[in-house]
Amino acid sequence: MKIAMIGTGYVGLVSGVCFSDFGHEVVCVDKDPEKVAMLERGEVPIYEPGLDELMAKNVTAGRLSFTGDLEAAVKDAEAVFIAVGTPTRRGDGHADLTYVYAAAEEIAEAITDYTVVVTKSTVPVGTNRRVKQIIHKARPELDFDVASNPEFLREGAAIDDFMRPDRVVVGVQTARAGAVMDEIYRPLFLREFPVVTTDLESAEMIKYAANAFLATKITFINEIAALCERAGADVKQVSKGIGLDGRIGNKFLHAGPGYGGSCFPKDTRALARIGQELGLPMQITETVIKVNDEMKRRMVDKVLDLCDGSVNGKVIAVLGATFKPNTDDMRDAPSLTIIPALVGGGAKVRVVDPQGLTEGEALLPGVHWIDDAYKAVQNADAVVLLTEWNEFRALDLKRLAKRMSTPRMADLRNIYSPKDAKRAGFDAYVAVGREGFDWSGDQGG
């Protein structure tokens, strides 16, 4: 099939590349001439493992191309996907649909024959009906349908998620649109991956409900972790014990400094706003947002306590700045709360992150970026493990401790254990929801 993908951000580019790998003819459209030129040169503007090779493969095969000409891309397409940004709108927490509606207006002017206009962007309930109204108002004579096809891509594992999904969700109004979507996803039908076909509103709601539930699960275990610290329990053992219950499952039960990224913060805020507008407050979701913000600030207190109550004049090495491993995404990352608090407290902060430098330089002023963990801890007063990149999962802790001025560790991802840290020569170690130790002060062992 011929597909036009409007927007080459994270969702649009990954989806366009993967659709072309299904065998479809895909044209990806972007308004930014520099970005289009970059993609035409084979350069990927985002970090996603394996995306550059897959993109090159399909460009070479003639199935994938890039352009700034929306009209030409849409003209002969059987399906047009809207995959533009829906950032949180300032002031009210709602998803900003400006780009979605602008794309709908441009698509309306470019359509010639029957086309299915598919919203891939994450949008509030009712958006697809509004897209249909916009197109119909602009061109009442057009033969078209709209469809909702929310994405469920994890950054760092997006290609595998697209090719081997837990499910594909499709919202349609007509059997004709359903048939087009079936054809697009035929390769997944043949491999018997679940495809949920429903109405527009249900498809839109599934996306928000799924992300809010996962955010709730993360926040729940983080709150339990705080309780474990007071009660003397180990959250890793608690997570294992409850995760073995098939009704609960073990995913998203890893205690840490709070969720971040491009989806959970934005989508929980949007869901809360939808509830307010419809007169039914989403009380659980609103509490999740509040508690998650508190968890990030609580991590700052952990580092301060590790440093005897003050980081003023101290050198702190932070390992990891992106919100999760295998991405360069810094959006709503815990580091954006924790690191500025340390800098504001007078600390000299050194940051190591395999992919965070490009975005991080602008977002985290006043820090020093270093490319190696062992260099970063030289004469440092504390090291903070903030993102669980593979590079930080098997560090030589003895080597770290020997290089530090005062070997103290805040392990905010529970990568190591008090036993590991003690054996390596650390004077103090704190984690999340687990017992630590402090030999550096008067607290004893």
Tab-separated table of C-alpha atoms in Angstrom:
chain	number	residue	atom	x	y	z
A	1	MET	CA	0.000	0.000	0.000
A	2	LYS	CA	0.982	3.631	-0.388
A	3	ILE	CA	1.286	5.401	2.961
A	4	ALA	CA	2.087	8.999	3.874
A	5	MET	CA	3.446	9.601	7.374
A	6	ILE	CA	3.025	13.232	8.516
A	7	GLY	CA	5.707	14.002	11.068
A	8	THR	CA	9.148	12.446	11.504
A	9	GLY	CA	9.461	12.677	15.254
A	10	TYR	CA	9.966	9.574	17.340
A	11	VAL	CA	6.604	7.941	16.581
A	12	GLY	CA	6.365	9.027	12.959
A	13	LEU	CA	9.867	7.995	11.955
A	14	VAL	CA	9.819	4.623	13.708
A	15	SER	CA	6.346	3.843	12.351
A	16	GLY	CA	7.212	4.949	8.829
A	17	VAL	CA	10.395	2.894	8.728
A	18	CYS	CA	8.660	-0.184	10.119
A	19	PHE	CA	5.697	0.101	7.738
A	20	SER	CA	8.158	0.240	4.840
A	21	ASP	CA	9.786	-2.895	6.186
A	22	PHE	CA	6.355	-4.555	6.015
A	23	GLY	CA	6.585	-3.956	2.258
A	24	HIS	CA	4.488	-0.798	1.970
A	25	GLU	CA	5.579	2.251	-0.004
A	26	VAL	CA	6.035	4.974	2.606
A	27	VAL	CA	6.716	8.689	2.242
A	28	CYS	CA	7.607	10.496	5.478
A	29	VAL	CA	6.780	14.206	5.532
A	30	ASP	CA	8.307	16.946	7.666
A	31	LYS	CA	8.142	20.740	7.497
A	32	ASP	CA	11.763	21.152	8.608
A	33	PRO	CA	13.964	21.236	5.453
A	34	GLU	CA	17.118	20.529	7.471
A	35	LYS	CA	15.545	17.436	9.011
A	36	VAL	CA	14.390	16.169	5.623
A	37	ALA	CA	17.885	16.719	4.183
A	38	MET	CA	19.389	14.904	7.155
A	39	LEU	CA	17.080	11.909	6.649
A	40	GLU	CA	17.801	11.858	2.920
A	41	ARG	CA	21.500	11.610	3.792
A	42	GLY	CA	20.700	8.548	5.872
A	43	GLU	CA	21.205	10.302	9.205
A	44	VAL	CA	18.738	9.517	12.004
A	45	PRO	CA	17.881	12.548	14.172
A	46	ILE	CA	16.951	10.441	17.206
A	47	TYR	CA	18.724	7.661	19.044
A	48	GLU	CA	16.888	4.361	18.752
A	49	PRO	CA	18.865	1.096	18.525
A	50	GLY	CA	18.681	-0.470	15.060
A	51	LEU	CA	16.681	2.321	13.442
A	52	ASP	CA	19.508	3.610	11.223
A	53	GLU	CA	20.145	0.166	9.684
A	54	LEU	CA	16.454	-0.524	9.089
A	55	MET	CA	15.955	2.901	7.545
A	56	ALA	CA	18.912	2.469	5.195
A	57	LYS	CA	17.689	-0.986	4.160
A	58	ASN	CA	14.261	0.269	3.096
A	59	VAL	CA	15.526	3.434	1.427
A	60	THR	CA	17.838	1.254	-0.660
A	61	ALA	CA	14.912	-1.040	-1.497
A	62	GLY	CA	12.948	1.969	-2.772
A	63	ARG	CA	10.116	1.595	-0.264
A	64	LEU	CA	10.970	4.580	1.951
A	65	SER	CA	11.504	8.236	1.097
A	66	PHE	CA	11.390	11.654	2.757
A	67	THR	CA	9.970	14.969	1.621
A	68	GLY	CA	8.772	18.362	2.751
A	69	ASP	CA	6.003	18.351	0.131
A	70	LEU	CA	2.887	17.179	1.973
A	71	GLU	CA	0.605	17.605	-1.021
A	72	ALA	CA	2.692	15.330	-3.233
A	73	ALA	CA	3.014	12.695	-0.503
A	74	VAL	CA	-0.713	12.635	0.295
A	75	LYS	CA	-1.991	12.832	-3.274
A	76	ASP	CA	-1.639	9.137	-4.134
A	77	ALA	CA	-1.646	7.676	-0.606
A	78	GLU	CA	-4.263	5.128	0.436
A	79	ALA	CA	-3.646	5.923	4.095
A	80	VAL	CA	-2.289	9.116	5.658
A	81	PHE	CA	-0.964	8.897	9.198
A	82	ILE	CA	-0.850	11.953	11.443
A	83	ALA	CA	2.141	11.508	13.761
A	84	VAL	CA	2.854	15.047	14.907
A	85	GLY	CA	3.589	16.198	18.433
A	86	THR	CA	0.883	16.679	21.071
A	87	PRO	CA	2.836	18.364	23.874
A	88	THR	CA	1.244	19.341	27.167
A	89	ARG	CA	-0.412	22.721	26.781
A	90	ARG	CA	0.912	25.342	29.159
A	91	GLY	CA	-1.406	26.317	31.962
A	92	ASP	CA	-4.029	23.568	31.858
A	93	GLY	CA	-2.258	20.212	31.342
A	94	HIS	CA	-4.273	19.375	28.228
A	95	ALA	CA	-2.673	17.895	25.097
A	96	ASP	CA	-1.954	20.656	22.578
A	97	LEU	CA	-3.697	19.571	19.360
A	98	THR	CA	-2.588	22.534	17.248
A	99	TYR	CA	-0.302	20.417	15.054
A	100	VAL	CA	-2.862	17.627	14.644
A	101	TYR	CA	-5.577	19.992	13.446
A	102	ALA	CA	-3.173	21.896	11.188
A	103	ALA	CA	-2.137	18.591	9.585
A	104	ALA	CA	-5.810	17.678	9.065
A	105	GLU	CA	-6.413	20.961	7.235
A	106	GLU	CA	-3.425	20.403	4.941
A	107	ILE	CA	-4.401	16.795	4.288
A	108	ALA	CA	-7.907	17.919	3.310
A	109	GLU	CA	-6.468	20.134	0.569
A	110	ALA	CA	-4.256	17.352	-0.796
A	111	ILE	CA	-6.568	14.313	-0.906
A	112	THR	CA	-7.770	13.243	-4.358
A	113	ASP	CA	-9.214	9.703	-4.083
A	114	TYR	CA	-10.603	7.690	-1.152
A	115	THR	CA	-8.173	7.900	1.754
A	116	VAL	CA	-8.117	6.778	5.365
A	117	VAL	CA	-6.722	9.500	7.636
A	118	VAL	CA	-5.198	7.777	10.644
A	119	THR	CA	-4.242	9.524	13.872
A	120	LYS	CA	-1.094	7.920	15.288
A	121	SER	CA	-0.390	10.753	17.721
A	122	THR	CA	-1.639	10.375	21.284
A	123	VAL	CA	-4.805	12.448	21.425
A	124	PRO	CA	-7.712	12.976	23.844
A	125	VAL	CA	-11.065	11.294	23.338
A	126	GLY	CA	-13.017	13.006	20.583
A	127	THR	CA	-10.028	14.179	18.566
A	128	ASN	CA	-10.577	11.846	15.616
A	129	ARG	CA	-14.161	13.013	15.248
A	130	ARG	CA	-12.870	16.574	15.260
A	131	VAL	CA	-10.310	15.670	12.571
A	132	LYS	CA	-13.156	14.305	10.458
A	133	GLN	CA	-15.141	17.516	10.933
A	134	ILE	CA	-12.165	19.650	9.908
A	135	ILE	CA	-11.578	17.684	6.707
A	136	HIS	CA	-15.266	17.545	5.822
A	137	LYS	CA	-15.697	21.289	6.400
A	138	ALA	CA	-12.745	22.077	4.142
A	139	ARG	CA	-13.787	19.665	1.371
A	140	PRO	CA	-17.385	18.403	1.771
A	141	GLU	CA	-17.117	16.394	-1.447
A	142	LEU	CA	-14.185	14.248	-0.312
A	143	ASP	CA	-14.466	10.483	0.011
A	144	PHE	CA	-12.518	9.590	3.151
A	145	ASP	CA	-12.623	7.914	6.561
A	146	VAL	CA	-10.770	8.544	9.789
A	147	ALA	CA	-9.171	5.958	12.057
A	148	SER	CA	-7.454	5.930	15.421
A	149	ASN	CA	-4.276	3.853	15.710
A	150	PRO	CA	-2.445	4.755	18.946
A	151	GLU	CA	1.186	3.743	19.339
A	152	PHE	CA	2.629	1.636	22.161
A	153	LEU	CA	6.351	2.008	21.513
A	154	ARG	CA	8.914	1.853	24.305
A	155	GLU	CA	11.887	4.068	23.648
A	156	GLY	CA	14.944	1.884	23.319
A	157	ALA	CA	12.867	-1.088	22.134
A	158	ALA	CA	10.581	0.576	19.595
A	159	ILE	CA	11.377	-1.566	16.559
A	160	ASP	CA	10.735	-4.810	18.412
A	161	ASP	CA	7.544	-3.340	19.881
A	162	PHE	CA	6.322	-2.427	16.398
A	163	MET	CA	7.267	-5.734	14.800
A	164	ARG	CA	6.191	-7.958	17.722
A	165	PRO	CA	3.496	-5.968	19.509
A	166	ASP	CA	1.501	-7.038	22.555
A	167	ARG	CA	-1.448	-5.748	20.542
A	168	VAL	CA	-2.408	-3.337	17.786
A	169	VAL	CA	-5.364	-1.060	18.532
A	170	VAL	CA	-7.460	0.269	15.648
A	171	GLY	CA	-10.525	2.475	15.988
A	172	VAL	CA	-12.744	2.862	12.913
A	173	GLN	CA	-16.265	3.919	11.955
A	174	THR	CA	-16.707	1.919	8.744
A	175	ALA	CA	-15.921	-1.555	7.447
A	176	ARG	CA	-14.168	0.064	4.494
A	177	ALA	CA	-11.687	1.840	6.774
A	178	GLY	CA	-11.277	-1.368	8.752
A	179	ALA	CA	-10.329	-3.242	5.585
A	180	VAL	CA	-7.631	-0.671	4.765
A	181	MET	CA	-6.183	-0.941	8.272
A	182	ASP	CA	-6.290	-4.739	8.059
A	183	GLU	CA	-4.260	-4.576	4.864
A	184	ILE	CA	-1.702	-2.255	6.429
A	185	TYR	CA	-1.202	-4.607	9.374
A	186	ARG	CA	-1.539	-7.822	7.367
A	187	PRO	CA	2.034	-8.990	8.219
A	188	LEU	CA	1.060	-8.976	11.907
A	189	PHE	CA	-2.243	-10.766	11.233
A	190	LEU	CA	-0.308	-13.529	9.491
A	191	ARG	CA	1.866	-13.955	12.585
A	192	GLU	CA	-1.239	-13.899	14.790
A	193	PHE	CA	-0.403	-10.849	16.873
A	194	PRO	CA	-3.575	-9.541	18.547
A	195	VAL	CA	-5.370	-6.726	16.745
A	196	VAL	CA	-8.128	-4.970	18.695
A	197	THR	CA	-10.598	-3.272	16.357
A	198	THR	CA	-13.011	-0.939	18.095
A	199	ASP	CA	-14.683	2.460	17.851
A	200	LEU	CA	-12.788	5.752	17.724
A	201	GLU	CA	-13.399	6.813	21.332
A	202	SER	CA	-12.419	3.447	22.803
A	203	ALA	CA	-9.180	3.371	20.814
A	204	GLU	CA	-8.312	6.865	22.031
A	205	MET	CA	-9.096	5.922	25.629
A	206	ILE	CA	-7.104	2.669	25.518
A	207	LYS	CA	-3.882	4.612	24.992
A	208	TYR	CA	-4.404	6.956	27.938
A	209	ALA	CA	-5.729	4.229	30.231
A	210	ALA	CA	-2.759	1.953	29.484
A	211	ASN	CA	-0.144	4.618	30.205
A	212	ALA	CA	-1.936	5.859	33.312
A	213	PHE	CA	-2.116	2.305	34.653
A	214	LEU	CA	1.600	1.706	34.076
A	215	ALA	CA	2.457	5.055	35.664
A	216	THR	CA	0.289	4.055	38.624
A	217	LYS	CA	2.113	0.741	38.962
A	218	ILE	CA	5.496	2.487	39.014
A	219	THR	CA	4.303	5.060	41.525
A	220	PHE	CA	2.736	2.399	43.737
A	221	ILE	CA	5.969	0.438	44.083
A	222	ASN	CA	7.903	3.664	44.712
A	223	GLU	CA	5.530	4.527	47.541
A	224	ILE	CA	5.875	0.989	48.918
A	225	ALA	CA	9.651	1.450	48.685
A	226	ALA	CA	9.440	4.496	50.949
A	227	LEU	CA	7.430	2.426	53.425
A	228	CYS	CA	9.966	-0.415	53.193
A	229	GLU	CA	12.699	1.974	54.301
A	230	ARG	CA	10.745	2.882	57.415
A	231	ALA	CA	9.670	-0.702	58.174
A	232	GLY	CA	13.006	-2.407	57.467
A	233	ALA	CA	11.751	-4.401	54.471
A	234	ASP	CA	13.505	-4.864	51.104
A	235	VAL	CA	11.471	-3.545	48.170
A	236	LYS	CA	13.247	-5.853	45.715
A	237	GLN	CA	11.984	-8.854	47.644
A	238	VAL	CA	8.549	-7.275	48.014
A	239	SER	CA	8.402	-6.610	44.256
A	240	LYS	CA	9.368	-10.194	43.530
A	241	GLY	CA	6.815	-11.532	45.975
A	242	ILE	CA	3.886	-9.568	44.577
A	243	GLY	CA	5.021	-9.767	40.954
A	244	LEU	CA	4.772	-13.549	40.935
A	245	ASP	CA	1.020	-13.146	41.334
A	246	GLY	CA	-0.304	-13.589	37.805
A	247	ARG	CA	-2.933	-10.931	38.389
A	248	ILE	CA	-0.199	-8.375	39.100
A	249	GLY	CA	2.832	-9.397	37.023
A	250	ASN	CA	6.455	-8.389	37.562
A	251	LYS	CA	6.791	-5.599	34.993
A	252	PHE	CA	6.945	-1.954	36.102
A	253	LEU	CA	7.570	-2.974	39.714
A	254	HIS	CA	11.135	-1.675	39.938
A	255	ALA	CA	11.526	1.036	42.534
A	256	GLY	CA	13.449	4.137	41.481
A	257	PRO	CA	13.429	7.920	41.285
A	258	GLY	CA	10.050	8.209	39.538
A	259	TYR	CA	8.791	7.915	35.984
A	260	GLY	CA	9.662	10.370	33.220
A	261	GLY	CA	9.923	10.435	29.449
A	262	SER	CA	7.719	11.518	26.581
A	263	CYS	CA	4.587	9.528	27.456
A	264	PHE	CA	3.735	8.939	31.107
A	265	PRO	CA	4.019	12.533	32.388
A	266	LYS	CA	2.192	14.006	29.385
A	267	ASP	CA	-0.510	11.343	29.191
A	268	THR	CA	-1.328	11.250	32.900
A	269	ARG	CA	-1.727	15.027	32.893
A	270	ALA	CA	-3.918	14.849	29.787
A	271	LEU	CA	-6.100	12.094	31.278
A	272	ALA	CA	-6.537	14.111	34.449
A	273	ARG	CA	-7.579	17.083	32.350
A	274	ILE	CA	-10.053	15.006	30.315
A	275	GLY	CA	-11.663	13.867	33.568
A	276	GLN	CA	-11.944	17.435	34.804
A	277	GLU	CA	-13.529	18.598	31.553
A	278	LEU	CA	-16.072	15.776	31.633
A	279	GLY	CA	-16.906	16.406	35.272
A	280	LEU	CA	-15.395	13.152	36.540
A	281	PRO	CA	-12.019	13.797	38.197
A	282	MET	CA	-9.487	11.011	37.756
A	283	GLN	CA	-8.542	10.915	41.429
A	284	ILE	CA	-6.092	8.019	41.207
A	285	THR	CA	-4.286	9.534	38.228
A	286	GLU	CA	-4.131	12.953	39.874
A	287	THR	CA	-2.609	11.375	42.983
A	288	VAL	CA	-0.089	9.447	40.868
A	289	ILE	CA	1.116	12.716	39.305
A	290	LYS	CA	1.474	14.314	42.751
A	291	VAL	CA	3.269	11.345	44.334
A	292	ASN	CA	5.630	10.957	41.371
A	293	ASP	CA	6.720	14.577	41.686
A	294	GLU	CA	7.282	14.043	45.420
A	295	MET	CA	9.398	10.935	44.725
A	296	LYS	CA	11.799	12.912	42.558
A	297	ARG	CA	12.259	15.491	45.316
A	298	ARG	CA	12.696	12.690	47.831
A	299	MET	CA	15.690	11.476	45.837
A	300	VAL	CA	17.311	14.887	46.327
A	301	ASP	CA	16.941	14.452	50.082
A	302	LYS	CA	18.632	11.052	49.850
A	303	VAL	CA	21.691	12.601	48.233
A	304	LEU	CA	21.739	15.446	50.760
A	305	ASP	CA	21.568	12.977	53.652
A	306	LEU	CA	24.377	10.972	52.070
A	307	CYS	CA	26.466	14.148	52.065
A	308	ASP	CA	25.799	14.990	55.740
A	309	GLY	CA	22.985	17.394	54.933
A	310	SER	CA	24.728	19.657	52.410
A	311	VAL	CA	26.299	19.372	48.967
A	312	ASN	CA	27.725	22.894	49.005
A	313	GLY	CA	31.228	22.830	47.544
A	314	LYS	CA	31.133	19.057	47.052
A	315	VAL	CA	31.823	17.158	43.850
A	316	ILE	CA	28.952	14.856	42.854
A	317	ALA	CA	29.249	12.398	39.959
A	318	VAL	CA	25.882	11.505	38.389
A	319	LEU	CA	25.731	8.404	36.214
A	320	GLY	CA	22.809	8.694	33.816
A	321	ALA	CA	20.667	11.662	32.798
A	322	THR	CA	18.178	10.339	30.227
A	323	PHE	CA	14.875	9.127	31.660
A	324	LYS	CA	15.739	5.504	30.790
A	325	PRO	CA	18.532	3.538	29.058
A	326	ASN	CA	18.884	3.213	25.271
A	327	THR	CA	17.414	6.608	24.446
A	328	ASP	CA	18.578	10.206	24.169
A	329	ASP	CA	15.232	11.462	25.512
A	330	MET	CA	15.473	13.857	28.457
A	331	ARG	CA	11.800	14.826	28.643
A	332	ASP	CA	10.585	14.904	32.263
A	333	ALA	CA	13.573	12.797	33.308
A	334	PRO	CA	14.171	12.595	37.089
A	335	SER	CA	17.589	14.121	36.387
A	336	LEU	CA	15.874	17.412	35.500
A	337	THR	CA	14.653	17.658	39.096
A	338	ILE	CA	17.580	16.087	40.921
A	339	ILE	CA	20.609	17.611	39.171
A	340	PRO	CA	19.404	21.264	39.255
A	341	ALA	CA	18.680	20.822	42.982
A	342	LEU	CA	22.267	19.665	43.526
A	343	VAL	CA	23.665	22.522	41.445
A	344	GLY	CA	21.416	24.944	43.301
A	345	GLY	CA	22.760	23.557	46.569
A	346	GLY	CA	26.290	24.505	45.565
A	347	ALA	CA	27.510	21.148	44.262
A	348	LYS	CA	29.960	20.726	41.416
A	349	VAL	CA	28.117	18.145	39.321
A	350	ARG	CA	29.742	15.876	36.750
A	351	VAL	CA	27.387	13.911	34.488
A	352	VAL	CA	28.039	10.766	32.465
A	353	ASP	CA	25.437	9.549	29.961
A	354	PRO	CA	26.029	7.626	26.702
A	355	GLN	CA	23.375	9.609	24.777
A	356	GLY	CA	22.236	12.476	27.007
A	357	LEU	CA	24.758	15.164	26.083
A	358	THR	CA	22.983	16.618	23.026
A	359	GLU	CA	19.768	17.488	24.860
A	360	GLY	CA	21.306	17.677	28.312
A	361	GLU	CA	23.704	20.546	27.646
A	362	ALA	CA	20.797	22.944	27.186
A	363	LEU	CA	18.558	21.445	29.857
A	364	LEU	CA	21.166	21.112	32.594
A	365	PRO	CA	23.301	24.259	32.689
A	366	GLY	CA	26.152	24.449	35.140
A	367	VAL	CA	27.201	20.791	34.978
A	368	HIS	CA	30.302	19.165	33.501
A	369	TRP	CA	29.750	16.368	30.986
A	370	ILE	CA	32.321	13.572	31.113
A	371	ASP	CA	32.474	10.509	28.888
A	372	ASP	CA	33.707	7.985	31.447
A	373	ALA	CA	32.385	6.981	34.885
A	374	TYR	CA	35.842	6.453	36.368
A	375	LYS	CA	36.981	9.912	35.271
A	376	ALA	CA	33.796	11.437	36.655
A	377	VAL	CA	34.348	10.071	40.178
A	378	GLN	CA	37.955	11.249	40.455
A	379	ASN	CA	38.171	13.042	43.857
A	380	ALA	CA	34.366	13.107	44.052
A	381	ASP	CA	32.479	13.251	47.343
A	382	ALA	CA	29.585	11.073	46.158
A	383	VAL	CA	28.375	9.129	43.123
A	384	VAL	CA	24.690	8.952	42.165
A	385	LEU	CA	23.401	6.138	39.929
A	386	LEU	CA	20.399	7.666	38.199
A	387	THR	CA	19.809	5.787	34.918
A	388	GLU	CA	20.427	2.045	34.571
A	389	TRP	CA	22.434	2.060	31.354
A	390	ASN	CA	24.231	-1.247	30.755
A	391	GLU	CA	27.546	0.599	31.133
A	392	PHE	CA	26.657	1.261	34.772
A	393	ARG	CA	25.426	-2.230	35.667
A	394	ALA	CA	28.832	-3.869	35.999
A	395	LEU	CA	31.132	-1.133	37.243
A	396	ASP	CA	34.315	-1.985	39.119
A	397	LEU	CA	33.136	-0.631	42.459
A	398	LYS	CA	36.576	-0.993	44.069
A	399	ARG	CA	38.064	1.129	41.305
A	400	LEU	CA	35.324	3.720	41.800
A	401	ALA	CA	35.786	3.864	45.566
A	402	LYS	CA	39.566	4.257	45.350
A	403	ARG	CA	39.266	7.241	43.010
A	404	MET	CA	36.797	9.114	45.217
A	405	SER	CA	37.615	11.633	47.915
A	406	THR	CA	34.865	10.198	50.119
A	407	PRO	CA	33.438	6.967	48.663
A	408	ARG	CA	29.699	7.325	49.051
A	409	MET	CA	27.019	6.019	46.694
A	410	ALA	CA	23.351	6.836	46.126
A	411	ASP	CA	22.102	3.882	44.075
A	412	LEU	CA	18.723	5.210	42.951
A	413	ARG	CA	18.087	2.244	40.639
A	414	ASN	CA	19.018	-0.531	43.100
A	415	ILE	CA	21.629	-1.874	40.695
A	416	TYR	CA	24.033	-2.960	43.408
A	417	SER	CA	23.629	-3.979	47.052
A	418	PRO	CA	24.964	-2.841	50.429
A	419	LYS	CA	27.154	-5.932	50.457
A	420	ASP	CA	28.670	-5.003	47.062
A	421	ALA	CA	29.366	-1.465	48.235
A	422	LYS	CA	30.861	-2.500	51.601
A	423	ARG	CA	33.144	-5.060	50.000
A	424	ALA	CA	34.327	-2.446	47.476
A	425	GLY	CA	35.306	0.011	50.184
A	426	PHE	CA	32.438	2.508	50.163
A	427	ASP	CA	31.898	4.417	53.404
A	428	ALA	CA	28.189	4.928	52.806
A	429	TYR	CA	25.508	3.532	50.510
A	430	VAL	CA	21.823	4.392	50.088
A	431	ALA	CA	19.291	2.813	47.768
A	432	VAL	CA	15.523	2.998	47.196
A	433	GLY	CA	13.374	0.869	49.480
A	434	ARG	CA	16.327	-1.107	50.804
A	435	GLU	CA	18.659	-0.952	53.753
A	436	GLY	CA	21.851	1.025	53.287
A	437	PHE	CA	24.758	1.771	55.594
A	438	ASP	CA	26.891	4.673	56.755
A	439	TRP	CA	30.349	4.223	58.244
A	440	SER	CA	31.363	7.791	57.553
A	441	GLY	CA	29.448	9.483	60.375
A	442	ASP	CA	28.186	8.602	63.810
A	443	GLN	CA	25.488	6.214	62.637
A	444	GLY	CA	27.583	3.106	62.834
A	445	GLY	CA	27.297	0.106	60.536
